[in-house]
């Protein structure tokens, strides 16, 4: 009996540890949720941003458990991961009706580029002019792009080269967009928003402003969850393990309940027997 009691306590403690571990894995991920936004961190480019919760987000560690893969026409998570990795894209966010998307790309800056926040006003302006000129000369066989407006804008005292544009694909699809380009902390960052509607709306710009105002360019410790294969593996394990653990906990408490009920019945029978003997 003593051994069985120890075994039960061990079983209960084990379930608690496993459940706690799984809950930690669920929450200690690449994201942190708040009421209105979710924080995403990208150790590969030392970036942390808040994204409005109304947007549906995909990253390089998106798993097949993401129920929105079909929304963007992806056959599986690997397709999304591979596309984003090949394009140095770390976040792609879309609204529920797929009328616009917000994307963040980043690469290590070469030695010829200087962080924008360390440039003098004159150097920043000359760099801006050179950047816009280079953007005007970009031509592809798939689309034509026209710059509608451009300017140097600031978010949290960091300068960005803003470029409003319209592009037309070879199939005649017209897309409006706004890009925000900056160099800081040794990386090149591009924040872009584009839509297949007739214009970029204030709502779209507000969501982009939320992202840019929240952006923190800082050294972020890498995590095993940064690996898409590991995230997918853990997703499968958790999907299978959680129902089993829940079932085990339910069975355990049912057994405890039945045991208590059985002990109560035995006690009542003994009381009845004792009362009869006293008579």
mmCIF file of N, CA, C and O in Angstrom, residues 8 11-13 15-16 19 245-262:
data_model
loop_
_atom_site.group_PDB
_atom_site.id
_atom_site.type_symbol
_atom_site.label_atom_id
_atom_site.label_comp_id
_atom_site.label_asym_id
_atom_site.label_seq_id
_atom_site.Cartn_x
_atom_site.Cartn_y
_atom_site.Cartn_z
ATOM 1 N N UNK A 8 1.480 6.752 -6.785
ATOM 2 C CA UNK A 8 0.447 7.730 -7.161
ATOM 3 C C UNK A 8 0.986 9.151 -7.104
ATOM 4 O O UNK A 8 0.728 9.963 -7.979
ATOM 5 N N UNK A 11 3.189 9.684 -9.980
ATOM 6 C CA UNK A 11 2.397 9.827 -11.198
ATOM 7 C C UNK A 11 1.809 11.227 -11.299
ATOM 8 O O UNK A 11 1.840 11.874 -12.358
ATOM 9 N N UNK A 12 1.271 11.724 -10.185
ATOM 10 C CA UNK A 12 0.677 13.063 -10.171
ATOM 11 C C UNK A 12 1.725 14.129 -10.439
ATOM 12 O O UNK A 12 1.520 15.052 -11.226
ATOM 13 N N UNK A 13 2.872 13.995 -9.776
ATOM 14 C CA UNK A 13 3.949 14.963 -9.974
ATOM 15 C C UNK A 13 4.457 14.929 -11.408
ATOM 16 O O UNK A 13 4.738 15.965 -12.012
ATOM 17 N N UNK A 15 2.797 14.077 -14.110
ATOM 18 C CA UNK A 15 1.821 14.731 -14.977
ATOM 19 C C UNK A 15 1.934 16.242 -14.876
ATOM 20 O O UNK A 15 1.854 16.957 -15.871
ATOM 21 N N UNK A 16 2.124 16.729 -13.655
ATOM 22 C CA UNK A 16 2.255 18.165 -13.461
ATOM 23 C C UNK A 16 3.470 18.725 -14.171
ATOM 24 O O UNK A 16 3.402 19.777 -14.815
ATOM 25 N N UNK A 19 2.885 18.564 -17.990
ATOM 26 C CA UNK A 19 1.929 19.577 -18.410
ATOM 27 C C UNK A 19 2.555 20.968 -18.386
ATOM 28 O O UNK A 19 2.389 21.768 -19.311
ATOM 29 N N UNK A 245 -2.238 13.572 -22.521
ATOM 30 C CA UNK A 245 -2.039 14.038 -21.146
ATOM 31 C C UNK A 245 -3.370 14.424 -20.512
ATOM 32 O O UNK A 245 -3.644 14.096 -19.358
ATOM 33 N N UNK A 246 -4.204 15.127 -21.285
ATOM 34 C CA UNK A 246 -5.518 15.505 -20.763
ATOM 35 C C UNK A 246 -6.320 14.263 -20.397
ATOM 36 O O UNK A 246 -6.956 14.199 -19.329
ATOM 37 N N UNK A 247 -6.288 13.264 -21.279
ATOM 38 C CA UNK A 247 -7.004 12.012 -21.014
ATOM 39 C C UNK A 247 -6.455 11.324 -19.767
ATOM 40 O O UNK A 247 -7.214 10.812 -18.930
ATOM 41 N N UNK A 248 -5.120 11.325 -19.637
ATOM 42 C CA UNK A 248 -4.496 10.682 -18.472
ATOM 43 C C UNK A 248 -4.912 11.374 -17.182
ATOM 44 O O UNK A 248 -5.183 10.718 -16.164
ATOM 45 N N UNK A 249 -4.955 12.708 -17.203
ATOM 46 C CA UNK A 249 -5.370 13.462 -16.009
ATOM 47 C C UNK A 249 -6.820 13.158 -15.662
ATOM 48 O O UNK A 249 -7.168 12.959 -14.489
ATOM 49 N N UNK A 250 -7.680 13.110 -16.702
ATOM 50 C CA UNK A 250 -9.098 12.804 -16.469
ATOM 51 C C UNK A 250 -9.264 11.418 -15.850
ATOM 52 O O UNK A 250 -9.992 11.233 -14.872
ATOM 53 N N UNK A 251 -8.563 10.426 -16.435
ATOM 54 C CA UNK A 251 -8.635 9.051 -15.922
ATOM 55 C C UNK A 251 -8.143 8.989 -14.480
ATOM 56 O O UNK A 251 -8.733 8.322 -13.623
ATOM 57 N N UNK A 252 -7.060 9.724 -14.201
ATOM 58 C CA UNK A 252 -6.493 9.715 -12.854
ATOM 59 C C UNK A 252 -7.501 10.236 -11.833
ATOM 60 O O UNK A 252 -7.732 9.634 -10.785
ATOM 61 N N UNK A 253 -8.136 11.359 -12.150
ATOM 62 C CA UNK A 253 -9.081 11.945 -11.201
ATOM 63 C C UNK A 253 -10.366 11.125 -11.096
ATOM 64 O O UNK A 253 -11.004 11.093 -10.046
ATOM 65 N N UNK A 254 -10.737 10.457 -12.196
ATOM 66 C CA UNK A 254 -11.891 9.545 -12.120
ATOM 67 C C UNK A 254 -11.589 8.403 -11.162
ATOM 68 O O UNK A 254 -12.418 8.020 -10.333
ATOM 69 N N UNK A 255 -10.361 7.871 -11.259
ATOM 70 C CA UNK A 255 -9.966 6.778 -10.373
ATOM 71 C C UNK A 255 -9.924 7.235 -8.930
ATOM 72 O O UNK A 255 -10.364 6.533 -8.021
ATOM 73 N N UNK A 256 -9.419 8.456 -8.709
ATOM 74 C CA UNK A 256 -9.380 9.006 -7.348
ATOM 75 C C UNK A 256 -10.803 9.174 -6.823
ATOM 76 O O UNK A 256 -11.110 8.843 -5.663
ATOM 77 N N UNK A 257 -11.676 9.698 -7.704
ATOM 78 C CA UNK A 257 -13.067 9.892 -7.298
ATOM 79 C C UNK A 257 -13.748 8.580 -6.976
ATOM 80 O O UNK A 257 -14.485 8.473 -5.984
ATOM 81 N N UNK A 258 -13.516 7.573 -7.826
ATOM 82 C CA UNK A 258 -14.113 6.256 -7.582
ATOM 83 C C UNK A 258 -13.594 5.635 -6.297
ATOM 84 O O UNK A 258 -14.332 4.973 -5.561
ATOM 85 N N UNK A 259 -12.313 5.841 -6.030
ATOM 86 C CA UNK A 259 -11.715 5.302 -4.811
ATOM 87 C C UNK A 259 -12.343 5.935 -3.578
ATOM 88 O O UNK A 259 -12.666 5.252 -2.592
ATOM 89 N N UNK A 260 -12.522 7.267 -3.616
ATOM 90 C CA UNK A 260 -13.144 7.958 -2.492
ATOM 91 C C UNK A 260 -14.580 7.495 -2.295
ATOM 92 O O UNK A 260 -15.046 7.309 -1.167
ATOM 93 N N UNK A 261 -15.283 7.307 -3.432
ATOM 94 C CA UNK A 261 -16.672 6.847 -3.349
ATOM 95 C C UNK A 261 -16.735 5.446 -2.769
ATOM 96 O O UNK A 261 -17.599 5.132 -1.934
ATOM 97 N N UNK A 262 -15.778 4.600 -3.198
ATOM 98 C CA UNK A 262 -15.741 3.229 -2.692
ATOM 99 C C UNK A 262 -15.460 3.207 -1.186
ATOM 100 O O UNK A 262 -16.089 2.470 -0.426
#
